[in-house]
Amino acid sequence: MFEIEIDGKIVNANPGENLITVTDREGISVPRFCYHNKLSVSANCRMCLVDVEGATKPQPACSTPVSNGMRVSTKNDKAKSSQKAVMEFLLINHPLDCPICDQGGECELQDVAMSYSSDVSRFNEGKRVIADSDIGPLIQTDMTRCIHCTRCVRFGAEIAGIMEMGGTGRGDSLKIEPFLQEGIQSELSGNMIDLCPVGALTSKPFRYELRSWQMNAVEGIARHDSVGSNIHIQTYKGKVKRVVARNNDNINETWISDRDRFSCDGLNHENRLQKPQIKYDGVWKETEWDTALVYSTKALLREVIDNKEESKLGALASNNATLEEYYLLRKLLKQVGSDNTDYRLNIKDLSNTINLDSNIKIKDIENIDYALLVGSYTRLEQPMINHRLRKSSLNGATIDVINSMSFNYNLPINSEYILNSSQIANLLARTLKAILLSKEQEIPGYLDKFKVSDADTQLANKLLSSDKSAIILGEHLINSDNSSNIANLISIIAEKTSSSTLNLSETGNSIAAKSTGFVPNENGLDANEMLASKMNAYILLDVYPKYDFHNSVSAINALRDEKTFVIALNSFKDSDVFDYADVILPISSYYETSGTHTNVEGEMQSFSAAVGSPKDIKPAWKVLKVLADLLDLSGFNYTDSSKVTSEAKQQIKQNIEHDREINLINTKGVEIIWQPSPYSTDALLRHSNSLQATKIGQLNTASMSASTAKSLKLSDTDNYLGVPVVISEVVADKCVFISSSNETISEKIS
Amino acid sequence: MNEVCFKNLNEKEPWSLATYEANGGYSVWKRVIKGEFTPEEIIDELKVSGLRGRGGAGFPTGLKWSFMPRNDDGQKYVVCNSDEGEPGTCKDRDILRFNPHSVIEGMAIGGYVMNASVGYNYIRGEFMEPFYRFEGALKEAYKAGLLGENIFDSAVSFDLHTHLGAGAYICGEETALIESIEGKKGQPRFKPPFPANVGLFGKPTTVNNTESFASVPEILSKGGKWFADLGVENSGGCKLFSVSGHVNNPSNFEVPMGTPFKDLLKMAGGIRKGKKLKAVIPGGSSTPVLTAEEAMSMNMDYDSIEKAGSMLGAGSVIIMDDSTCMVEALTRLAHFYYDESCGQCTPCREGTGWLYRVLKRILDGNGKIDDLDLLQQVGSNIMGNTICALGDAAAMPVESFLRNFYSEFEYYIKNGKSMVKDNV
């Protein structure tokens, strides 16, 4: 560390830092457009020119390294005149159409122009006009406003990992535009809107809605994946208008996925449930909350609590409720003597599930030197985890992939093993054997039948020789015959090789569900058992059977049973709900309720409601509390949700012990892997029109190899389970990989 | 005259290896391979010679070579800048056409000095004949075993590749040239880091002009002092001057530094019949224009031209006689820079277009007298604020044309037509 002088003030600086890092740290304002602390330096806007003593020309603060004893003036005549000169140049071809520009009020060009430009333009020539092209449903372009700072270009190349925007042409015909006609496809594209310092790239769904100063910004947490990205929820008159990123270097840095940004679109969908409804004598009627809750209470008393003969009550929840909701629902059931709670609705065999603890922090992923990615397409499924993984790769890490299908990764993959799930389990078993052999440790009996090849030893050596390796397990294998085997093998391999593990098979807020004990203990029934045995009553928390159950039709049939009383707490209308429910209680959706999200590293992030719930819609935690009160249960005297949070936190179960038994199974026949498209994993996403209009939102493919297609007598003009067939040689043999939001698939698979 | 780069100009097939070797070519390279020179000795000899970068910036070549971290591990590169795009310049073209082996030998020596085993010669996209000449020479040199791995069974290796540009003036800027070799869009990089630390493919790289490389073998063969003595103080050796414009015999001339401009003009056959010298751009279109009086009293060396108010640049002397309309001339130059700006940084992208549009408006008869102040201010706002020197290059002619020929601009604006054409 050494001292430099800026504007007469002596400040500390570190060797290798650029001047702007120091001025930013010291709170000395230097205007800039192209510089962004998370992107590479390009020094092209020239707005940050300052006067460095000894240099004849003014120097850009963003690209000038500090040196001991340097003396800098950011505001003397030389610096100011350069800054003003650049400002004038930036404005001559800018349309200055602030009154009709969405960026107005949050525009860096507008802000800086207030201090650095003159009020009258000296430019009397014709201005440059750029014709716009449609680059997709999320980003609106007005490229005539572009100041060519190239933040969006660098974002694509450096962060998103696909260079979608680029500069074509030269001189004053330089145009920033996507290279391809299909527009912008990245799952992180919305960040370009945040990055753009002018109104060239703005949010399409938010277009012409409001001025930034009209809105309140509330700190929030995104809940669509197990990252829990930090966001600002911008609201106006009780409505969520826009979501933007909030910096948290431990979690999402300054980025968020498009899923987190544009899902709020769905909140005002016409499909929202607005009023409680009860089915009375087979006819649905809208009613008041009191009536609906009393009706529900009476039914619960009649069917369950006072029914000593057979008292079977079940609670099923989606995987994106809040920690508090899981906790209260569990507590309510427990007090009426039921242990039947579950959120794992999409798993065929709940005796064969993935149990794998995560033990790496999100921010540390970028520092690993080797990663083995098993059964995950992190790029679309957990975009911010993928971002860290990509950073590790840019830092020199080697990434290997094991999966049943190859995907379009945005980072270099070293070796890729495309195998079906039994082969994956076998590969991991052989790798474990190779590890044990190399460590000269005892080989357990289940590994006896395996012969270790050179390739297995190579994979083992990569894990053994890396200082900081990680094994990442994703969602694709949750329904394979070897789910628990694979998870256990990974767990043992990680232990033997001192690798970290990251379990991405739990998404949404399911880690919170698990930690509050929302999975049944030995006395309780799991989701599949509940559906198989006739229950007297269910409480369903934000469950949409068509999408959420692995066996939707039979699940709906079980719920529809005449003798089963179903209380459905939902935010959105689902056509089937009127078939199987007896009471429908409209609950708050994302951003309308307070709560807590637990992410993959166990970080519990609480958030408050950004907006009140629309009239006659209540937060689920309050509904559950009142229901408990009406049932005369004790211990529900909560005045606000934070009381629930602190009580729940005291009873959190961390890293539940489980045995690591391994019993490898050979899969027979064609294996189907169904992955809901990334923008259809919860109800809010499914109602976001902008996300649904994207290419990712419209993913609808059943990929299989030519030989698999042949064995199924299919060609690429056919549909398989209602999904168009894509013949692809990057799918493991005897596997069909379905990416689709098609609601009818799940039943057909099971 | 014609003592270094044009030494063999009057020989038969001066570009052939036979002619080059018959006149002492590759003797220095062979001695280098035998280990008769240490890199330090060569650098010292170049420093003594006073050779300054012939591409226009005039930076001492010996000093530049000494900046390369020659003892560091890893690949290093030497690059020859034959992207001769400066309006008025055509000297490198003729070196490539008539003496390509001197460039090869100079680059090989440079590679040896800077411990770079690979070199690139970046040739301007429009130079087809020079490109084939150079490629032919390269083939000859490889065939003769002068290039490649372990040359003449020594430890010295040097591979040389030709890279043809695609017609962008900006690729003559060394870092844009590097980007272009890397296969990217030709846009200058900001400095620091300088190419000597982070250059081609991220490795230490030195970029020199064709004429600089071509001068090296002769300097080492005859000694730095011999070369320095050809010229004057602070401007060693001789230099190629491309004289173009309103002269009777436009051509390239290799003359000692310090040759009076008058003499150079005479060599070029003097001004066209019946006309008088009006203005001279002495170093290529980017350098300030001089009046006839300023030019006639200067000598062709760095200091003298600077004293006269301009720069030696690449030695591209553009002669304008009294039939030249300076408004039209400046507009044409402004259009060139407007067209060739890479568009990366703001002052140049926006400023060159602004300058051109104002000048065009004046030329169309719609100028206002305030435009002249505006032009000067826009020019000075570009000056020094850009990533590379193209911004300065665009601004300097504007400043000097207005300074030296203000009344002509004033006349044009007031009368909507040219003072010169009026009088002709």
PDB file of N, CA, C and O in Angstrom, chain A residues 41-46 49 57-58 63 82 85 88-90 92-93 122-125 128 147-148 167 169-172 174, chain B residues 168 185 190 192 338-347 349-351 354 357-358 361 368 377 381-382 384-387 392:
ATOM      1  N   VAL A  41     -12.180  -3.464 -18.158  1.00  0.00           N
ATOM      2  CA  VAL A  41     -12.046  -2.041 -18.465  1.00  0.00           C
ATOM      3  C   VAL A  41     -11.938  -1.880 -19.977  1.00  0.00           C
ATOM      4  O   VAL A  41     -11.220  -2.629 -20.631  1.00  0.00           O
ATOM      5  N   SER A  42     -12.674  -0.928 -20.550  1.00  0.00           N
ATOM      6  CA  SER A  42     -12.527  -0.719 -21.987  1.00  0.00           C
ATOM      7  C   SER A  42     -12.056   0.694 -22.303  1.00  0.00           C
ATOM      8  O   SER A  42     -11.560   0.952 -23.384  1.00  0.00           O
ATOM      9  N   ALA A  43     -12.211   1.603 -21.360  1.00  0.00           N
ATOM     10  CA  ALA A  43     -11.685   2.973 -21.496  1.00  0.00           C
ATOM     11  C   ALA A  43     -12.152   3.666 -22.764  1.00  0.00           C
ATOM     12  O   ALA A  43     -11.442   4.481 -23.323  1.00  0.00           O
ATOM     13  N   ASN A  44     -13.346   3.319 -23.249  1.00  0.00           N
ATOM     14  CA  ASN A  44     -13.746   3.902 -24.533  1.00  0.00           C
ATOM     15  C   ASN A  44     -14.643   5.128 -24.439  1.00  0.00           C
ATOM     16  O   ASN A  44     -14.737   5.896 -25.371  1.00  0.00           O
ATOM     17  N   CYS A  45     -15.313   5.349 -23.293  1.00  0.00           N
ATOM     18  CA  CYS A  45     -16.219   6.502 -23.280  1.00  0.00           C
ATOM     19  C   CYS A  45     -15.463   7.799 -23.039  1.00  0.00           C
ATOM     20  O   CYS A  45     -15.896   8.853 -23.448  1.00  0.00           O
ATOM     21  N   ARG A  46     -14.320   7.703 -22.382  1.00  0.00           N
ATOM     22  CA  ARG A  46     -13.410   8.830 -22.112  1.00  0.00           C
ATOM     23  C   ARG A  46     -14.007   9.855 -21.152  1.00  0.00           C
ATOM     24  O   ARG A  46     -13.508  10.972 -21.058  1.00  0.00           O
ATOM     25  N   LEU A  49     -11.803  11.067 -17.789  1.00  0.00           N
ATOM     26  CA  LEU A  49     -10.477  11.665 -17.957  1.00  0.00           C
ATOM     27  C   LEU A  49     -10.157  12.589 -16.781  1.00  0.00           C
ATOM     28  O   LEU A  49     -10.967  13.431 -16.388  1.00  0.00           O
ATOM     29  N   LYS A  57      -1.180  14.353 -21.561  1.00  0.00           N
ATOM     30  CA  LYS A  57      -2.598  14.228 -21.899  1.00  0.00           C
ATOM     31  C   LYS A  57      -3.389  13.857 -20.652  1.00  0.00           C
ATOM     32  O   LYS A  57      -2.863  13.210 -19.755  1.00  0.00           O
ATOM     33  N   PRO A  58      -4.666  14.201 -20.619  1.00  0.00           N
ATOM     34  CA  PRO A  58      -5.508  13.713 -19.515  1.00  0.00           C
ATOM     35  C   PRO A  58      -5.620  12.185 -19.585  1.00  0.00           C
ATOM     36  O   PRO A  58      -5.610  11.618 -20.682  1.00  0.00           O
ATOM     37  N   SER A  63      -8.557   3.270 -16.439  1.00  0.00           N
ATOM     38  CA  SER A  63      -7.519   2.372 -16.948  1.00  0.00           C
ATOM     39  C   SER A  63      -6.115   2.837 -16.565  1.00  0.00           C
ATOM     40  O   SER A  63      -5.137   2.329 -17.081  1.00  0.00           O
ATOM     41  N   SER A  82     -11.706  18.392 -20.373  1.00  0.00           N
ATOM     42  CA  SER A  82     -11.787  17.117 -21.107  1.00  0.00           C
ATOM     43  C   SER A  82     -13.128  16.449 -20.862  1.00  0.00           C
ATOM     44  O   SER A  82     -13.770  15.934 -21.782  1.00  0.00           O
ATOM     45  N   ALA A  85     -15.761  18.207 -22.731  1.00  0.00           N
ATOM     46  CA  ALA A  85     -15.632  17.946 -24.165  1.00  0.00           C
ATOM     47  C   ALA A  85     -16.270  16.611 -24.512  1.00  0.00           C
ATOM     48  O   ALA A  85     -17.045  16.491 -25.467  1.00  0.00           O
ATOM     49  N   GLU A  88     -20.037  16.676 -24.353  1.00  0.00           N
ATOM     50  CA  GLU A  88     -20.646  17.302 -25.521  1.00  0.00           C
ATOM     51  C   GLU A  88     -20.688  16.325 -26.697  1.00  0.00           C
ATOM     52  O   GLU A  88     -21.704  16.201 -27.379  1.00  0.00           O
ATOM     53  N   PHE A  89     -19.580  15.607 -26.890  1.00  0.00           N
ATOM     54  CA  PHE A  89     -19.542  14.626 -27.981  1.00  0.00           C
ATOM     55  C   PHE A  89     -20.603  13.546 -27.793  1.00  0.00           C
ATOM     56  O   PHE A  89     -21.232  13.095 -28.743  1.00  0.00           O
ATOM     57  N   LEU A  90     -20.788  13.121 -26.545  1.00  0.00           N
ATOM     58  CA  LEU A  90     -21.771  12.062 -26.292  1.00  0.00           C
ATOM     59  C   LEU A  90     -23.189  12.533 -26.607  1.00  0.00           C
ATOM     60  O   LEU A  90     -24.047  11.753 -26.984  1.00  0.00           O
ATOM     61  N   ILE A  92     -24.068  14.979 -28.860  1.00  0.00           N
ATOM     62  CA  ILE A  92     -24.427  15.559 -30.171  1.00  0.00           C
ATOM     63  C   ILE A  92     -25.329  14.642 -30.984  1.00  0.00           C
ATOM     64  O   ILE A  92     -26.259  15.099 -31.630  1.00  0.00           O
ATOM     65  N   ASN A  93     -25.061  13.339 -30.925  1.00  0.00           N
ATOM     66  CA  ASN A  93     -25.908  12.434 -31.706  1.00  0.00           C
ATOM     67  C   ASN A  93     -26.968  11.739 -30.862  1.00  0.00           C
ATOM     68  O   ASN A  93     -27.701  10.891 -31.356  1.00  0.00           O
ATOM     69  N   ARG A 122     -24.267  22.993 -29.512  1.00  0.00           N
ATOM     70  CA  ARG A 122     -23.620  23.697 -30.632  1.00  0.00           C
ATOM     71  C   ARG A 122     -23.698  22.866 -31.904  1.00  0.00           C
ATOM     72  O   ARG A 122     -23.120  23.219 -32.919  1.00  0.00           O
ATOM     73  N   PHE A 123     -24.372  21.729 -31.811  1.00  0.00           N
ATOM     74  CA  PHE A 123     -24.409  20.806 -32.939  1.00  0.00           C
ATOM     75  C   PHE A 123     -25.623  21.090 -33.791  1.00  0.00           C
ATOM     76  O   PHE A 123     -26.759  20.949 -33.343  1.00  0.00           O
ATOM     77  N   ASN A 124     -25.416  21.543 -35.006  1.00  0.00           N
ATOM     78  CA  ASN A 124     -26.538  21.921 -35.856  1.00  0.00           C
ATOM     79  C   ASN A 124     -26.675  21.032 -37.076  1.00  0.00           C
ATOM     80  O   ASN A 124     -27.323  21.397 -38.050  1.00  0.00           O
ATOM     81  N   GLU A 125     -26.020  19.882 -37.046  1.00  0.00           N
ATOM     82  CA  GLU A 125     -26.088  18.990 -38.208  1.00  0.00           C
ATOM     83  C   GLU A 125     -27.198  17.957 -37.946  1.00  0.00           C
ATOM     84  O   GLU A 125     -27.780  17.925 -36.875  1.00  0.00           O
ATOM     85  N   ARG A 128     -27.680  11.273 -35.918  1.00  0.00           N
ATOM     86  CA  ARG A 128     -27.642   9.878 -36.341  1.00  0.00           C
ATOM     87  C   ARG A 128     -28.923   9.166 -35.889  1.00  0.00           C
ATOM     88  O   ARG A 128     -29.400   9.375 -34.777  1.00  0.00           O
ATOM     89  N   ILE A 147     -24.853   5.095 -26.534  1.00  0.00           N
ATOM     90  CA  ILE A 147     -23.613   5.880 -26.504  1.00  0.00           C
ATOM     91  C   ILE A 147     -22.390   4.971 -26.666  1.00  0.00           C
ATOM     92  O   ILE A 147     -21.268   5.376 -26.382  1.00  0.00           O
ATOM     93  N   HIS A 148     -22.603   3.746 -27.091  1.00  0.00           N
ATOM     94  CA  HIS A 148     -21.505   2.833 -27.461  1.00  0.00           C
ATOM     95  C   HIS A 148     -20.528   2.579 -26.327  1.00  0.00           C
ATOM     96  O   HIS A 148     -19.329   2.462 -26.551  1.00  0.00           O
ATOM     97  N   GLY A 167     -20.394  -4.819 -31.696  1.00  0.00           N
ATOM     98  CA  GLY A 167     -20.323  -3.563 -32.427  1.00  0.00           C
ATOM     99  C   GLY A 167     -20.060  -3.868 -33.894  1.00  0.00           C
ATOM    100  O   GLY A 167     -19.039  -4.442 -34.230  1.00  0.00           O
ATOM    101  N   GLY A 169     -19.794  -2.268 -37.901  1.00  0.00           N
ATOM    102  CA  GLY A 169     -19.492  -0.996 -38.540  1.00  0.00           C
ATOM    103  C   GLY A 169     -18.419  -0.252 -37.784  1.00  0.00           C
ATOM    104  O   GLY A 169     -17.908  -0.726 -36.772  1.00  0.00           O
ATOM    105  N   ARG A 170     -18.035   0.916 -38.285  1.00  0.00           N
ATOM    106  CA  ARG A 170     -16.992   1.677 -37.609  1.00  0.00           C
ATOM    107  C   ARG A 170     -17.319   3.163 -37.666  1.00  0.00           C
ATOM    108  O   ARG A 170     -18.284   3.569 -38.303  1.00  0.00           O
ATOM    109  N   GLY A 171     -16.490   3.933 -36.984  1.00  0.00           N
ATOM    110  CA  GLY A 171     -16.698   5.371 -36.963  1.00  0.00           C
ATOM    111  C   GLY A 171     -18.080   5.682 -36.432  1.00  0.00           C
ATOM    112  O   GLY A 171     -18.586   4.983 -35.567  1.00  0.00           O
ATOM    113  N   ASP A 172     -18.692   6.721 -36.992  1.00  0.00           N
ATOM    114  CA  ASP A 172     -19.997   7.040 -36.417  1.00  0.00           C
ATOM    115  C   ASP A 172     -21.103   6.176 -37.006  1.00  0.00           C
ATOM    116  O   ASP A 172     -22.268   6.360 -36.710  1.00  0.00           O
ATOM    117  N   LEU A 174     -20.806   3.010 -36.261  1.00  0.00           N
ATOM    118  CA  LEU A 174     -20.703   1.892 -35.316  1.00  0.00           C
ATOM    119  C   LEU A 174     -22.081   1.640 -34.706  1.00  0.00           C
ATOM    120  O   LEU A 174     -22.742   2.551 -34.231  1.00  0.00           O
TER     121      LEU A 174
ATOM    122  N   ALA B 168      -8.448  -1.317 -43.373  1.00  0.00           N
ATOM    123  CA  ALA B 168      -8.780  -0.295 -42.375  1.00  0.00           C
ATOM    124  C   ALA B 168      -7.529   0.504 -42.013  1.00  0.00           C
ATOM    125  O   ALA B 168      -6.519  -0.066 -41.635  1.00  0.00           O
ATOM    126  N   LYS B 185     -11.772  -7.409 -34.602  1.00  0.00           N
ATOM    127  CA  LYS B 185     -12.009  -6.137 -35.258  1.00  0.00           C
ATOM    128  C   LYS B 185     -10.858  -5.199 -34.905  1.00  0.00           C
ATOM    129  O   LYS B 185     -10.436  -5.149 -33.749  1.00  0.00           O
ATOM    130  N   PHE B 190      -6.258   0.315 -25.128  1.00  0.00           N
ATOM    131  CA  PHE B 190      -5.754   1.415 -24.307  1.00  0.00           C
ATOM    132  C   PHE B 190      -4.429   0.994 -23.680  1.00  0.00           C
ATOM    133  O   PHE B 190      -4.158  -0.179 -23.501  1.00  0.00           O
ATOM    134  N   PRO B 192      -1.446   2.092 -20.541  1.00  0.00           N
ATOM    135  CA  PRO B 192      -0.857   0.775 -20.421  1.00  0.00           C
ATOM    136  C   PRO B 192      -1.945  -0.308 -20.279  1.00  0.00           C
ATOM    137  O   PRO B 192      -3.068   0.048 -19.967  1.00  0.00           O
ATOM    138  N   TYR B 338     -13.099  10.836 -40.726  1.00  0.00           N
ATOM    139  CA  TYR B 338     -14.470  10.482 -40.362  1.00  0.00           C
ATOM    140  C   TYR B 338     -14.775   9.061 -40.823  1.00  0.00           C
ATOM    141  O   TYR B 338     -15.370   8.256 -40.109  1.00  0.00           O
ATOM    142  N   ASP B 339     -14.296   8.731 -41.997  1.00  0.00           N
ATOM    143  CA  ASP B 339     -14.560   7.419 -42.563  1.00  0.00           C
ATOM    144  C   ASP B 339     -13.731   6.338 -41.893  1.00  0.00           C
ATOM    145  O   ASP B 339     -14.143   5.186 -41.821  1.00  0.00           O
ATOM    146  N   GLU B 340     -12.556   6.699 -41.408  1.00  0.00           N
ATOM    147  CA  GLU B 340     -11.633   5.688 -40.893  1.00  0.00           C
ATOM    148  C   GLU B 340     -11.629   5.559 -39.373  1.00  0.00           C
ATOM    149  O   GLU B 340     -11.006   4.661 -38.833  1.00  0.00           O
ATOM    150  N   SER B 341     -12.303   6.439 -38.668  1.00  0.00           N
ATOM    151  CA  SER B 341     -12.385   6.306 -37.209  1.00  0.00           C
ATOM    152  C   SER B 341     -12.979   4.944 -36.874  1.00  0.00           C
ATOM    153  O   SER B 341     -13.928   4.499 -37.511  1.00  0.00           O
ATOM    154  N   CYS B 342     -12.398   4.273 -35.894  1.00  0.00           N
ATOM    155  CA  CYS B 342     -12.907   2.931 -35.591  1.00  0.00           C
ATOM    156  C   CYS B 342     -14.221   3.005 -34.840  1.00  0.00           C
ATOM    157  O   CYS B 342     -14.982   2.053 -34.797  1.00  0.00           O
ATOM    158  N   GLY B 343     -14.495   4.150 -34.233  1.00  0.00           N
ATOM    159  CA  GLY B 343     -15.777   4.319 -33.551  1.00  0.00           C
ATOM    160  C   GLY B 343     -15.769   3.895 -32.101  1.00  0.00           C
ATOM    161  O   GLY B 343     -16.766   3.995 -31.406  1.00  0.00           O
ATOM    162  N   GLN B 344     -14.630   3.414 -31.647  1.00  0.00           N
ATOM    163  CA  GLN B 344     -14.578   2.894 -30.287  1.00  0.00           C
ATOM    164  C   GLN B 344     -14.732   3.992 -29.236  1.00  0.00           C
ATOM    165  O   GLN B 344     -15.572   3.892 -28.354  1.00  0.00           O
ATOM    166  N   CYS B 345     -13.916   5.026 -29.321  1.00  0.00           N
ATOM    167  CA  CYS B 345     -13.985   6.028 -28.247  1.00  0.00           C
ATOM    168  C   CYS B 345     -14.677   7.303 -28.697  1.00  0.00           C
ATOM    169  O   CYS B 345     -14.659   7.682 -29.862  1.00  0.00           O
ATOM    170  N   THR B 346     -15.316   7.916 -27.737  1.00  0.00           N
ATOM    171  CA  THR B 346     -16.283   8.978 -28.013  1.00  0.00           C
ATOM    172  C   THR B 346     -15.752  10.169 -28.813  1.00  0.00           C
ATOM    173  O   THR B 346     -16.342  10.526 -29.829  1.00  0.00           O
ATOM    174  N   PRO B 347     -14.651  10.801 -28.375  1.00  0.00           N
ATOM    175  CA  PRO B 347     -14.271  12.043 -29.055  1.00  0.00           C
ATOM    176  C   PRO B 347     -14.020  11.853 -30.549  1.00  0.00           C
ATOM    177  O   PRO B 347     -14.415  12.694 -31.364  1.00  0.00           O
ATOM    178  N   ARG B 349     -15.110   9.144 -32.491  1.00  0.00           N
ATOM    179  CA  ARG B 349     -16.320   8.655 -33.171  1.00  0.00           C
ATOM    180  C   ARG B 349     -17.256   9.814 -33.494  1.00  0.00           C
ATOM    181  O   ARG B 349     -17.766   9.943 -34.602  1.00  0.00           O
ATOM    182  N   GLU B 350     -17.484  10.652 -32.501  1.00  0.00           N
ATOM    183  CA  GLU B 350     -18.451  11.742 -32.675  1.00  0.00           C
ATOM    184  C   GLU B 350     -17.787  12.966 -33.312  1.00  0.00           C
ATOM    185  O   GLU B 350     -18.382  13.645 -34.133  1.00  0.00           O
ATOM    186  N   GLY B 351     -16.547  13.238 -32.875  1.00  0.00           N
ATOM    187  CA  GLY B 351     -15.880  14.475 -33.304  1.00  0.00           C
ATOM    188  C   GLY B 351     -15.510  14.479 -34.772  1.00  0.00           C
ATOM    189  O   GLY B 351     -15.669  15.503 -35.454  1.00  0.00           O
ATOM    190  N   TRP B 354     -18.496  15.229 -36.731  1.00  0.00           N
ATOM    191  CA  TRP B 354     -18.912  16.632 -36.547  1.00  0.00           C
ATOM    192  C   TRP B 354     -18.052  17.541 -37.421  1.00  0.00           C
ATOM    193  O   TRP B 354     -18.570  18.377 -38.163  1.00  0.00           O
ATOM    194  N   ARG B 357     -18.946  17.161 -41.093  1.00  0.00           N
ATOM    195  CA  ARG B 357     -20.262  17.689 -41.465  1.00  0.00           C
ATOM    196  C   ARG B 357     -20.269  19.211 -41.515  1.00  0.00           C
ATOM    197  O   ARG B 357     -20.886  19.816 -42.395  1.00  0.00           O
ATOM    198  N   VAL B 358     -19.544  19.828 -40.568  1.00  0.00           N
ATOM    199  CA  VAL B 358     -19.477  21.292 -40.583  1.00  0.00           C
ATOM    200  C   VAL B 358     -18.731  21.748 -41.840  1.00  0.00           C
ATOM    201  O   VAL B 358     -19.177  22.656 -42.566  1.00  0.00           O
ATOM    202  N   ARG B 361     -20.784  21.398 -44.870  1.00  0.00           N
ATOM    203  CA  ARG B 361     -21.803  22.439 -44.929  1.00  0.00           C
ATOM    204  C   ARG B 361     -21.194  23.742 -45.468  1.00  0.00           C
ATOM    205  O   ARG B 361     -21.805  24.430 -46.299  1.00  0.00           O
ATOM    206  N   LYS B 368     -21.395  29.290 -41.550  1.00  0.00           N
ATOM    207  CA  LYS B 368     -21.548  30.529 -40.787  1.00  0.00           C
ATOM    208  C   LYS B 368     -20.172  30.877 -40.241  1.00  0.00           C
ATOM    209  O   LYS B 368     -19.353  29.976 -40.019  1.00  0.00           O
ATOM    210  N   GLN B 377     -12.612  24.517 -31.928  1.00  0.00           N
ATOM    211  CA  GLN B 377     -12.892  23.989 -30.593  1.00  0.00           C
ATOM    212  C   GLN B 377     -13.171  22.491 -30.629  1.00  0.00           C
ATOM    213  O   GLN B 377     -12.710  21.744 -29.766  1.00  0.00           O
ATOM    214  N   ASN B 381     -11.072  19.752 -28.723  1.00  0.00           N
ATOM    215  CA  ASN B 381     -11.743  18.831 -27.797  1.00  0.00           C
ATOM    216  C   ASN B 381     -11.430  17.365 -28.098  1.00  0.00           C
ATOM    217  O   ASN B 381     -11.509  16.520 -27.223  1.00  0.00           O
ATOM    218  N   ILE B 382     -11.113  17.090 -29.355  1.00  0.00           N
ATOM    219  CA  ILE B 382     -10.725  15.713 -29.692  1.00  0.00           C
ATOM    220  C   ILE B 382      -9.288  15.474 -29.234  1.00  0.00           C
ATOM    221  O   ILE B 382      -8.967  14.435 -28.655  1.00  0.00           O
ATOM    222  N   GLY B 384      -5.947  14.797 -27.791  1.00  0.00           N
ATOM    223  CA  GLY B 384      -5.447  14.316 -26.504  1.00  0.00           C
ATOM    224  C   GLY B 384      -6.448  13.560 -25.661  1.00  0.00           C
ATOM    225  O   GLY B 384      -6.115  13.056 -24.605  1.00  0.00           O
ATOM    226  N   ASN B 385      -7.698  13.477 -26.112  1.00  0.00           N
ATOM    227  CA  ASN B 385      -8.714  12.834 -25.282  1.00  0.00           C
ATOM    228  C   ASN B 385      -9.072  11.427 -25.751  1.00  0.00           C
ATOM    229  O   ASN B 385      -9.982  10.815 -25.210  1.00  0.00           O
ATOM    230  N   THR B 386      -8.372  10.941 -26.752  1.00  0.00           N
ATOM    231  CA  THR B 386      -8.771   9.661 -27.341  1.00  0.00           C
ATOM    232  C   THR B 386      -7.825   8.525 -26.944  1.00  0.00           C
ATOM    233  O   THR B 386      -6.763   8.757 -26.389  1.00  0.00           O
ATOM    234  N   ILE B 387      -8.249   7.297 -27.251  1.00  0.00           N
ATOM    235  CA  ILE B 387      -7.429   6.129 -26.928  1.00  0.00           C
ATOM    236  C   ILE B 387      -6.163   6.118 -27.769  1.00  0.00           C
ATOM    237  O   ILE B 387      -5.075   5.878 -27.272  1.00  0.00           O
ATOM    238  N   ASP B 392      -6.092  12.735 -32.665  1.00  0.00           N
ATOM    239  CA  ASP B 392      -5.154  13.849 -32.851  1.00  0.00           C
ATOM    240  C   ASP B 392      -4.907  14.083 -34.331  1.00  0.00           C
ATOM    241  O   ASP B 392      -4.834  15.227 -34.805  1.00  0.00           O
TER     242      ASP B 392
END
